[in-house]
Tab-separated table of C-alpha atoms and ligand atoms in Angstrom:
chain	number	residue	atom	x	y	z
A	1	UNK	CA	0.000	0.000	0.000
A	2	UNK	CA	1.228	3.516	-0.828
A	3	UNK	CA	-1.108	5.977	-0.741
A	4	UNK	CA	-4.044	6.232	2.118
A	5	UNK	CA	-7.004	8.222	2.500
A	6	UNK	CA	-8.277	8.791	6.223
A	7	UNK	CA	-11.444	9.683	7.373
A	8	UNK	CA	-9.970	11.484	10.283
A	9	UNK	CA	-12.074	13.533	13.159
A	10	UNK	CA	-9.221	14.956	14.645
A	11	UNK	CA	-10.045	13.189	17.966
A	12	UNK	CA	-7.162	10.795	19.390
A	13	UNK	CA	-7.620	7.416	17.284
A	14	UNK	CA	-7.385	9.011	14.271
A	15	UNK	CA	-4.667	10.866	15.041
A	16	UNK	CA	-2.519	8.463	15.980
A	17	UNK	CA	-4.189	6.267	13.129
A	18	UNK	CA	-2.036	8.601	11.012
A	19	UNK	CA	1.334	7.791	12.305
A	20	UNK	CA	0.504	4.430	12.715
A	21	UNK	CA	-0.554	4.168	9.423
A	22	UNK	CA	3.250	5.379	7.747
A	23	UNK	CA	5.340	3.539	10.781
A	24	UNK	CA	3.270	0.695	9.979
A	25	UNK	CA	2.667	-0.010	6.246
A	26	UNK	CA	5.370	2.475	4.930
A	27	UNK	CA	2.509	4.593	3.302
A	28	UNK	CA	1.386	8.296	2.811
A	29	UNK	CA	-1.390	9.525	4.175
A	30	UNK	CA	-4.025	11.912	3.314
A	31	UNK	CA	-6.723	12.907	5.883
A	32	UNK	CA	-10.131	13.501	5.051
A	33	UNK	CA	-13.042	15.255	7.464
A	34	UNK	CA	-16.457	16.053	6.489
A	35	UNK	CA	-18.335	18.286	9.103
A	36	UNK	CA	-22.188	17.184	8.808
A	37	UNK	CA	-23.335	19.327	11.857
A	38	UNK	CA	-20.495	19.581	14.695
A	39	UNK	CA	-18.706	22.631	15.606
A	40	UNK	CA	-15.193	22.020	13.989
A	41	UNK	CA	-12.316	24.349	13.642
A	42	UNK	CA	-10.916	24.019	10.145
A	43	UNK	CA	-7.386	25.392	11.186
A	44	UNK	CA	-7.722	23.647	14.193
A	45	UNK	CA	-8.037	20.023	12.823
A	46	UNK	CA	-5.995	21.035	9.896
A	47	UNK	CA	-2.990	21.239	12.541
A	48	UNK	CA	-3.523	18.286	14.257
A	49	UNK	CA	-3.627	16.471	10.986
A	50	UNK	CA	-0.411	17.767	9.657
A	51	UNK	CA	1.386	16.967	13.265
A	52	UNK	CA	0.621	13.744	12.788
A	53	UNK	CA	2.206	13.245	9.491
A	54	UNK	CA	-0.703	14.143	6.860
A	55	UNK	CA	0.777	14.950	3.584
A	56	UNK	CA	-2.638	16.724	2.856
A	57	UNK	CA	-5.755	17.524	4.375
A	58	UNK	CA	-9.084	17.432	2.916
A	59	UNK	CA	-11.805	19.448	4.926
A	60	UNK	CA	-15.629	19.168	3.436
A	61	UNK	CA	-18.424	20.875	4.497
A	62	UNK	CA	-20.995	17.890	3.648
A	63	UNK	CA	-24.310	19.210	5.662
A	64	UNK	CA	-26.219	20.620	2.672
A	65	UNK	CA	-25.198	16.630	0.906
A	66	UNK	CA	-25.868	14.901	3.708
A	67	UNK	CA	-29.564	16.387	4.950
A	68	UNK	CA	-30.491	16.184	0.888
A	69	UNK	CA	-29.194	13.262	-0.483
A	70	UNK	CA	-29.258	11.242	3.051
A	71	UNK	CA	-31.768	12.801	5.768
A	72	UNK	CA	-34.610	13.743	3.052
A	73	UNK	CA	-34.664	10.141	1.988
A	74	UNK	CA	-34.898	8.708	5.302
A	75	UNK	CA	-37.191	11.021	6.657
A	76	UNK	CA	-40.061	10.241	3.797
A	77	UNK	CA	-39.320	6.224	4.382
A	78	UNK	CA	-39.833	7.290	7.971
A	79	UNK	CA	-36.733	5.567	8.959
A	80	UNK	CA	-36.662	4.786	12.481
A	81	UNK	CA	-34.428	1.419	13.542
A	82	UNK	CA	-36.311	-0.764	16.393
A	83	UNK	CA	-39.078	1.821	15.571
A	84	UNK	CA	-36.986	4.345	17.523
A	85	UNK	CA	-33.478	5.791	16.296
A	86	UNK	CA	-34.051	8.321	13.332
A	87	UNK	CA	-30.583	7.025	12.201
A	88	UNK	CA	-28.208	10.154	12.373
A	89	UNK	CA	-25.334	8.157	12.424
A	90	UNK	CA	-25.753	5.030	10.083
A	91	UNK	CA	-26.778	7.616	7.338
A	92	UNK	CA	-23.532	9.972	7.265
A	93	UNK	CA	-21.648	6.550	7.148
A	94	UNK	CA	-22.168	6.064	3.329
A	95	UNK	CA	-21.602	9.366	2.323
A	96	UNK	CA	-17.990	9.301	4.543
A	97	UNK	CA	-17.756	5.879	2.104
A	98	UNK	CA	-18.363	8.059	-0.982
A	99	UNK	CA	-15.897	10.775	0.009
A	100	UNK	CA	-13.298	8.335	0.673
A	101	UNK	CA	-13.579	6.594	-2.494
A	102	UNK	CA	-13.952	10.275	-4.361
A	103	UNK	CA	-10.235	11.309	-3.058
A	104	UNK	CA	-8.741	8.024	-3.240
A	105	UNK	CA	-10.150	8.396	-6.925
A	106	UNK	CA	-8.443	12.081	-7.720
A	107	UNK	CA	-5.475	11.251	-5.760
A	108	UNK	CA	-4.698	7.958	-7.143
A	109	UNK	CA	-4.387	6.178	-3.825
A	110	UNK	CA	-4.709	2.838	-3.430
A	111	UNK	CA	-6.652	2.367	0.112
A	112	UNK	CA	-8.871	4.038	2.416
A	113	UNK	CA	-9.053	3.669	6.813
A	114	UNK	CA	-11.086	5.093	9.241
A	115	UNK	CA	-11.011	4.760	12.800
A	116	UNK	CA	-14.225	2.906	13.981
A	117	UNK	CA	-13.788	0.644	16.577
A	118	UNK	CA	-14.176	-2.795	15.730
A	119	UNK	CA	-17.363	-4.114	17.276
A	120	UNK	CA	-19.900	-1.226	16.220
A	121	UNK	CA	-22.065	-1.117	13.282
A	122	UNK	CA	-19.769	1.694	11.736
A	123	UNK	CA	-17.237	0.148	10.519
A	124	UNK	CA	-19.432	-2.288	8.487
A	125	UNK	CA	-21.383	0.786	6.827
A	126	UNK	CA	-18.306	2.568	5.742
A	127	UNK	CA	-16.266	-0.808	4.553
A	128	UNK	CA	-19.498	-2.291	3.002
A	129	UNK	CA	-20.047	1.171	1.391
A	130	UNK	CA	-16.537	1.817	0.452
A	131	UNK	CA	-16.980	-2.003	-1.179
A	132	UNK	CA	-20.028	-1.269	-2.645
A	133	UNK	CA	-18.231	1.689	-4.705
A	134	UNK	CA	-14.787	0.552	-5.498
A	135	UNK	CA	-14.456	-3.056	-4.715
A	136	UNK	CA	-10.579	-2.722	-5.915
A	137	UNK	CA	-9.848	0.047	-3.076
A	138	UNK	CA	-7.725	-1.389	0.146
A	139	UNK	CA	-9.457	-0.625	3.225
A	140	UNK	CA	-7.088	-0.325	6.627
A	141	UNK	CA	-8.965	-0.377	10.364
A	142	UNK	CA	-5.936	0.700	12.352
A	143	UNK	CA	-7.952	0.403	15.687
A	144	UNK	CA	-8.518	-3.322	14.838
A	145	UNK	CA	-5.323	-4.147	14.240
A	146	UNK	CA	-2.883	-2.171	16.967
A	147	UNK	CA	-1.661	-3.320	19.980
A	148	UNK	CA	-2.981	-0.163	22.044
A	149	UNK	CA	-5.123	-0.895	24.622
A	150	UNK	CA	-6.218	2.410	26.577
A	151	UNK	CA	-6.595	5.944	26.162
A	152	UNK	CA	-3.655	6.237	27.822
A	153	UNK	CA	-0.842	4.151	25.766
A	154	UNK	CA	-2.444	6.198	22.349
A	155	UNK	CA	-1.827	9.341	24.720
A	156	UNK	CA	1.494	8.417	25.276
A	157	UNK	CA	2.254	7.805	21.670
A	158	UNK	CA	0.899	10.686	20.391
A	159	UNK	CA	3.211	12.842	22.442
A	160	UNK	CA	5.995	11.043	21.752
A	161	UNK	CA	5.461	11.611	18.262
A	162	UNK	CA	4.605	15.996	18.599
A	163	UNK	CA	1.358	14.649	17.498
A	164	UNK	CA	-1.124	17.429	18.354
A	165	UNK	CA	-4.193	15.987	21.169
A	166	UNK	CA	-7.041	17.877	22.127
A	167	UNK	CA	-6.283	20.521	25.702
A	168	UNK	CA	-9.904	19.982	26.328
A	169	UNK	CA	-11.212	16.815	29.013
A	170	UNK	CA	-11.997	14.022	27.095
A	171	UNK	CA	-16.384	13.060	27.627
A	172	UNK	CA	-16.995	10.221	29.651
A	173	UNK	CA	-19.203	9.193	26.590
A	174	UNK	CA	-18.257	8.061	22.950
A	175	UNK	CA	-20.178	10.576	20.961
A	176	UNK	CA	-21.188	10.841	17.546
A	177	UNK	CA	-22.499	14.339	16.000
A	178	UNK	CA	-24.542	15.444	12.847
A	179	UNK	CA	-27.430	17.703	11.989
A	180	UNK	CA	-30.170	14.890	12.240
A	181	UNK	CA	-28.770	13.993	15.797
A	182	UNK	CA	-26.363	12.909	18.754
A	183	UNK	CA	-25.601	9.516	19.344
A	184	UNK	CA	-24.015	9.201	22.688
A	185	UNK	CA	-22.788	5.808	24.167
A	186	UNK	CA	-20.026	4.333	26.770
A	187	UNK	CA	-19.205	5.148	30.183
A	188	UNK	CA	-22.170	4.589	32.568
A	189	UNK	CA	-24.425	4.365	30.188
A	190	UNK	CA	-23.263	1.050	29.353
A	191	UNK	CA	-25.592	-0.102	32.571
A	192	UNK	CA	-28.779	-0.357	30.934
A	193	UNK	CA	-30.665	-0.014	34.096
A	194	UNK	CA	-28.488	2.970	35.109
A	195	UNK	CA	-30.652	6.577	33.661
A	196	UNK	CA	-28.432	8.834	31.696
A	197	UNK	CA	-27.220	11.742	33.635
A	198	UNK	CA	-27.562	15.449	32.164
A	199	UNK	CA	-24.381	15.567	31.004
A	200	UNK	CA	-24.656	13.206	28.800
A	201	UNK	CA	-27.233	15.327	26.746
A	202	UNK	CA	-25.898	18.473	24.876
A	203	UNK	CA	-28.350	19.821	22.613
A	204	UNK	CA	-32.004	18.850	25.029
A	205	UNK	CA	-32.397	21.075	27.628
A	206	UNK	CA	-33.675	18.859	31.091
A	207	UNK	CA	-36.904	18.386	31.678
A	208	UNK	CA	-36.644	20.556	34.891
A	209	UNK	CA	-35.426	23.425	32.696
A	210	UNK	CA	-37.460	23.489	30.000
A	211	UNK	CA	-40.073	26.735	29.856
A	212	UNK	CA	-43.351	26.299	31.669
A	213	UNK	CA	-45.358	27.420	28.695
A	214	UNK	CA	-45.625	25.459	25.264
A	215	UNK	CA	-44.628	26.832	22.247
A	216	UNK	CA	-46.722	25.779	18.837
A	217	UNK	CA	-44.525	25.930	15.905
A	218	UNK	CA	-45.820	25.132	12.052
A	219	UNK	CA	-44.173	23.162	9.649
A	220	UNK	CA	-44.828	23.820	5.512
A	221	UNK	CA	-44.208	21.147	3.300
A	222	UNK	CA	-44.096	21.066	-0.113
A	223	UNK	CA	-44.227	17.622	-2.443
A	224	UNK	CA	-42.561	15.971	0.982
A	225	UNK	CA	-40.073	18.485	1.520
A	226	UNK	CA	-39.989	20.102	4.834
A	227	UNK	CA	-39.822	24.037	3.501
A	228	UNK	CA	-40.679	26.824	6.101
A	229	UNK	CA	-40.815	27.000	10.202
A	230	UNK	CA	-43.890	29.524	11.231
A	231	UNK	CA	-43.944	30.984	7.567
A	232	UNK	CA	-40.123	31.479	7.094
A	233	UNK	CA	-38.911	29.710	4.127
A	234	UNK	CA	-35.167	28.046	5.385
A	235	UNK	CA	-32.976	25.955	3.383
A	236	UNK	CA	-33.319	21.766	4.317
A	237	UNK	CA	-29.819	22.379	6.588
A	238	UNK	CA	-31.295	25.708	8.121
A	239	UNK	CA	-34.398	24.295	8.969
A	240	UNK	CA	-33.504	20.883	10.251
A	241	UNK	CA	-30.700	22.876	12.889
A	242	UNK	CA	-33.166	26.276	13.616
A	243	UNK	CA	-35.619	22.547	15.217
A	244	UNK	CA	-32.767	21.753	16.572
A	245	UNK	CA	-32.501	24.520	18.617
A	246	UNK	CA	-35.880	24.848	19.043
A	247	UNK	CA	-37.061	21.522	19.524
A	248	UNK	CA	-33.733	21.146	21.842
A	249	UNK	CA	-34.589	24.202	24.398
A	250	UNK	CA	-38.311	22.161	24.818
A	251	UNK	CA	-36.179	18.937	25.524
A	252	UNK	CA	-37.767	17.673	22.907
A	253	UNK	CA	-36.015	14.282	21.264
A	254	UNK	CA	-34.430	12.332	23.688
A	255	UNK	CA	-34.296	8.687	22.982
A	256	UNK	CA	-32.755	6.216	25.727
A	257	UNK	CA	-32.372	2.114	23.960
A	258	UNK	CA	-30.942	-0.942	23.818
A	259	UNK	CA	-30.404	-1.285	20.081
A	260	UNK	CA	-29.446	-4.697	18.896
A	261	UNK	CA	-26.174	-4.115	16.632
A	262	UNK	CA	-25.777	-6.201	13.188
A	263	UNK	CA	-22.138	-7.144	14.987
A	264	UNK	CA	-24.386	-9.238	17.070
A	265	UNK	CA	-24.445	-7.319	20.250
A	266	UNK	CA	-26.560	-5.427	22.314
A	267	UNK	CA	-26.007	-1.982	23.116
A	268	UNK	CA	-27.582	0.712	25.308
A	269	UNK	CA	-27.419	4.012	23.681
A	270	UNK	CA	-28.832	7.489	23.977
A	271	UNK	CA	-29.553	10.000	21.329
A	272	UNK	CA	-31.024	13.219	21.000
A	273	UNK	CA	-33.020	14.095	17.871
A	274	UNK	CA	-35.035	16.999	18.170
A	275	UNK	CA	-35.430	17.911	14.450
A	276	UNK	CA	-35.923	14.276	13.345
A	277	UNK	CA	-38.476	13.767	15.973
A	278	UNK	CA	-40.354	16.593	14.849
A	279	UNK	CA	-40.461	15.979	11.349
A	280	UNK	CA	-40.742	12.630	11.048
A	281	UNK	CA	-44.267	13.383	13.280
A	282	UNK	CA	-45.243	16.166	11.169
A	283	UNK	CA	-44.241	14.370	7.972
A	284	UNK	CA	-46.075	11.611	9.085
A	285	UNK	CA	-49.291	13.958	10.393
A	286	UNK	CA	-49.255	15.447	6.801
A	287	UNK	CA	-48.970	11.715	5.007
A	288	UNK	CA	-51.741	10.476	7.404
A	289	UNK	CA	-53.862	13.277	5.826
A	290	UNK	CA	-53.134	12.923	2.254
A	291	UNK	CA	-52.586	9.416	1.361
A	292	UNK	CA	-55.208	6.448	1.535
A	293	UNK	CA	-55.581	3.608	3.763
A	294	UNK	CA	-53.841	0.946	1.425
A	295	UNK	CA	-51.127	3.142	0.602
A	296	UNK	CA	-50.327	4.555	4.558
A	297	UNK	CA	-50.451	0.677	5.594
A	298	UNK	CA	-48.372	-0.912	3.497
A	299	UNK	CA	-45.707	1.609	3.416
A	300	UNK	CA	-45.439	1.022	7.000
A	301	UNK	CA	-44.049	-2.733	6.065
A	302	UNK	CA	-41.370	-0.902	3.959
A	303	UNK	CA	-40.060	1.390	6.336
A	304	UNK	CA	-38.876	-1.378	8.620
A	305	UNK	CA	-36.692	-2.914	6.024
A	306	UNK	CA	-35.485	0.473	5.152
A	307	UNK	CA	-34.226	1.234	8.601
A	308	UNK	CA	-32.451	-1.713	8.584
A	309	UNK	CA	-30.997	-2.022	4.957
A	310	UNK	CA	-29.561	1.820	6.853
A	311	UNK	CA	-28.227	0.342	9.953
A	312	UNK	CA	-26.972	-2.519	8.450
A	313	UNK	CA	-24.637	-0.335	6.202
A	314	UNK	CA	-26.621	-1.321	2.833
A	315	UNK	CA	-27.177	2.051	1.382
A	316	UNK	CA	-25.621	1.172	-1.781
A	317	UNK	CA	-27.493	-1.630	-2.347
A	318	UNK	CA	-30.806	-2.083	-5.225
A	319	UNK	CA	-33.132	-2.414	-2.502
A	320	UNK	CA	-32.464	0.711	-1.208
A	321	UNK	CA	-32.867	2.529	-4.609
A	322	UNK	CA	-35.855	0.926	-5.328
A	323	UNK	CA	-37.090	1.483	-1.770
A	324	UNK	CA	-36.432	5.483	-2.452
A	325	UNK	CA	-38.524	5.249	-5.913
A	326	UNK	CA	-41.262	3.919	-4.208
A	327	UNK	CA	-41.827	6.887	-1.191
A	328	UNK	CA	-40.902	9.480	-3.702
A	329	UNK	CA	-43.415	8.406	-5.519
A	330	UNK	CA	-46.140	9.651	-4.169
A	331	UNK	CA	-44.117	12.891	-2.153
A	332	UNK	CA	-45.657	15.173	-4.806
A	333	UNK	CA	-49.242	14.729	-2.751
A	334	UNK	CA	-47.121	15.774	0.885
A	335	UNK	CA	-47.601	19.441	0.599
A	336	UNK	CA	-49.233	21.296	3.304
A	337	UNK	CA	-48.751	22.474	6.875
A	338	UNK	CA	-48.908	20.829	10.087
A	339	UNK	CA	-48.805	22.605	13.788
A	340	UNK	CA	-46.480	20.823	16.458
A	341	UNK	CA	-47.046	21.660	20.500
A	342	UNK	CA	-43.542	21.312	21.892
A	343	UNK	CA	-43.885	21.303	25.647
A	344	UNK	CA	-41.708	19.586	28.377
A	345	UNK	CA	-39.663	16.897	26.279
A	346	UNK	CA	-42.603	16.355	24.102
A	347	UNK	CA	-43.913	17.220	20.788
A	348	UNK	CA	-47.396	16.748	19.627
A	349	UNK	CA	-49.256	17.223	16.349
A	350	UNK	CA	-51.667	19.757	16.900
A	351	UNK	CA	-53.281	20.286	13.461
A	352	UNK	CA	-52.803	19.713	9.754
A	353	UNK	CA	-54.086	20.834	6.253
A	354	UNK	CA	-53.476	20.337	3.116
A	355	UNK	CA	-54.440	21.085	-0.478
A	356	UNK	CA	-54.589	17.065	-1.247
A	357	UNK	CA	-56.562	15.981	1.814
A	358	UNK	CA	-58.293	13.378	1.819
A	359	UNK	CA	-60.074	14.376	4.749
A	360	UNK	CA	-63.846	15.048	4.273
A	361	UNK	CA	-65.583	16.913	7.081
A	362	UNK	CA	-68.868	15.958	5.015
A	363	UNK	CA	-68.021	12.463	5.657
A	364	UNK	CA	-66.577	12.506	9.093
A	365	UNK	CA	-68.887	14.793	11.123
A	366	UNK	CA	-71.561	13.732	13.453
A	367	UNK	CA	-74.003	16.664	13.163
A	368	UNK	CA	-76.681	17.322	10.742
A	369	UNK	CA	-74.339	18.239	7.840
A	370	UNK	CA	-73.300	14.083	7.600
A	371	UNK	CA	-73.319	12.875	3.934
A	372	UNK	CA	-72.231	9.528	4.628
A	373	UNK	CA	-74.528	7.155	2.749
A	374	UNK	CA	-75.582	5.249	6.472
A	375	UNK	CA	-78.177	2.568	4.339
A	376	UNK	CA	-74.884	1.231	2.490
A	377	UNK	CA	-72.734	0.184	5.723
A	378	UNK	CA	-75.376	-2.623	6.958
A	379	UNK	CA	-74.889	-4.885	3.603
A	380	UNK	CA	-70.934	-3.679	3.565
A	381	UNK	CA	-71.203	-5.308	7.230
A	382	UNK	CA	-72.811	-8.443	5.751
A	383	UNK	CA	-70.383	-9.291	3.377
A	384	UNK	CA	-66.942	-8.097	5.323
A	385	UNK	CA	-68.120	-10.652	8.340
A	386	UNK	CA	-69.074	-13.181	5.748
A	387	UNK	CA	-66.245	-15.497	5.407
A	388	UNK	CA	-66.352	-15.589	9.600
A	389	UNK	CA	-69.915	-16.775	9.953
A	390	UNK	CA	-69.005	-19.846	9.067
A	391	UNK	CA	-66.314	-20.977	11.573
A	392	UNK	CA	-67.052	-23.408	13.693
A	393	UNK	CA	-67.933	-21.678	17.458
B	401	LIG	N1	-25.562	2.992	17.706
B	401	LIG	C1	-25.572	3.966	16.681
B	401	LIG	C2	-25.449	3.311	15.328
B	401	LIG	O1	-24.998	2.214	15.223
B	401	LIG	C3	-24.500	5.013	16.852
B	401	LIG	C4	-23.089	4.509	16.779
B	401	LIG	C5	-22.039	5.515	17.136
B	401	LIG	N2	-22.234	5.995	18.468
B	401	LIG	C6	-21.379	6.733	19.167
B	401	LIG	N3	-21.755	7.142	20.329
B	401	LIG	N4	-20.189	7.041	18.712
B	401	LIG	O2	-25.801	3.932	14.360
């Protein structure tokens, strides 16, 4: 191997990934971070890269790629693995995987590493991806292969080396950061039983902190696409991080499971999601109002196996494709508004209209206005119980 392409964070693995990498296999290496959400300092990480050897440094800012051509997918297959975790993680895998394959492309290297550990579901999802795209590329997963064995020994290494570590205290959690949300695991959160203390959560406010007084915001979509926040017309990125913050200071999103990995194990983690929460309810509110019965039902079925072909690091895979034709085809009818209550961790769906509802007040109401045709339902009744007549009592 020769030439290298790193997805590098800047945190310690990674850094000493990079030495590690040329002491060990003789090669160059050329570091590669995409920001999808977390406060980075270009210069910053740039530094830290070049102490540890990098011959270059590649910096992307991948948010406005990542919430279009990763988060707007998921959100209309209403994505949520075990029906809970909107996924922030397992989708800015594959797009890392692109990335790396992109600059091992233009810089004619031969492999590509990252620094997942090697018992999570991440390093399956950028391997499988990187696979998926270049099946001739090397891939190298330094922290599966060296002898290190604590924070401490890497620590040590790094400053023997003038490789450049972080001044600031290391979390007591592993922590993963994007626009569509936190994933936070390790430390004593790995007691399942054990609840996750407030410093675990950085973008929720507490529960005991949040304001007394709900807040209603509303939502405009337009053929599925989540466009405006109380009128204002934002940008996908702008809008997903303004619920963020919004969503966040109502401590709205906070998800505490024990996720079964594809690596076979289970795992207690945390994650805070206060955008995804609240639009894959209002997205959802808006769908419920627009699409029919067979349609809403079946799609349900779908969405499982898409939250899984996501966790399980399939994105490049047919299934998923075909998966993605199928909810965007019928987005076009998802235009409307919806109202969300945020109040004390919670958000609720309020109200919803739309200029393809479905919804007939005619049909639905009680009072003397009711147009439903009452003589049909007794020989609809006869029929549906029918085949159940006949069983034996
Ligand atoms: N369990 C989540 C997943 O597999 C997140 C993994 C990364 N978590 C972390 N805290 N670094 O998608």
């Amino acid at each position: 191997m020769k030439k290298v392409i790193l997805a590098y964070s800047g945190g310690l693995d990674t850094s000493c990934a990079v030495r590690w990498i040329q002491d060990t296999y003789g090669a160059q290496v050329i570091c590669f971070s995409a920001f999808m959400g977390e406060a980075k300092n270009r210069n910053e990480l740039r530094l830290k890269a070049r102490s540890a050897g990098a011959s270059k440094v590649y910096i992307e800012d991948l948010k406005k790629e990542f919430a279009e051509n990763f988060v707007r997918p998921s959100l209309w297959a209403h994505a949520l693995y075990e029906g809970q975790y909107p996924l922030a993680t397992a989708l800015g895998r594959p797009l890392i995987a692109k990335w790396l394959v992109q600059i091992a492309v233009k810089e004619k290297a031969d492999c590509v590493a990252h620094g997942c550990s090697g018992k999570g579901n991440d390093q399956v999802r950028i391997e499988a991806g990187v696979r998926a795209l270049h099946p001739k590329l090397k891939i190298l997963a330094p922290l599966r292969e060296w002898a290190f064995t604590s924070r401490g020994e890497e620590i040590d290494y790094a400053k023997k080396h003038g490789i450049k570590i972080s001044a600031t205290k290391k979390s007591p959690y592993s922590i993963d950061k994007n626009i569509w949300g936190v994933s936070v695991e390790a430390g004593v959160l790995e007691d399942p039983w054990k609840a996750p203390p407030e410093d675990a959560y950085s973008v929720t406010q507490s529960l005991d902190r949040t304001p007394s007084a709900p807040r209603t915001v509303t939502i405009d979509f337009e053929g599925g696409n989540p466009i405006a926040i109380n009128g204002k017309r934002l940008s996908l990125v702008s809008l997903i991080e303004r619920l963020n913050q919004v969503g966040g200071h109502y401590g709205v999103g906070r998800i505490d499971m024990v996720e079964n990995r594809l690596v076979g194990i289970k795992s207690r983690e945390i994650y805070e999601a206060p955008a995804a929460t609240i639009l894959h309810l209002a997205h959802g509110a808006l769908e419920s109002l627009v699409l029919d019965r067979e349609l809403l039902h079946y799609k349900r079925l779908l969405s499982e196996k898409y939250a899984e072909l996501v966790y399980f690091g399939l994105w490049y895979s047919p299934l998923r494709e075909a998966l993605d034709e199928f909810f965007a085809s019928y987005q076009d009818r998802v235009s409307g508004t919806v109202k969300v209550k945020l109040a004390r961790g919670t958000a609720t769906v309020v109200g919803r209209k739309s200029e393809h509802s479905l919804y007939s007040e005619k049909l639905a109401t009680y009072s003397a206005q009711d147009e439903f045709d009452r003589s049909a339902a007794e020989g609809f009744i006869k029929i549906w119980g029918l085949p159940y007549e006949r069983r034996k009592k």
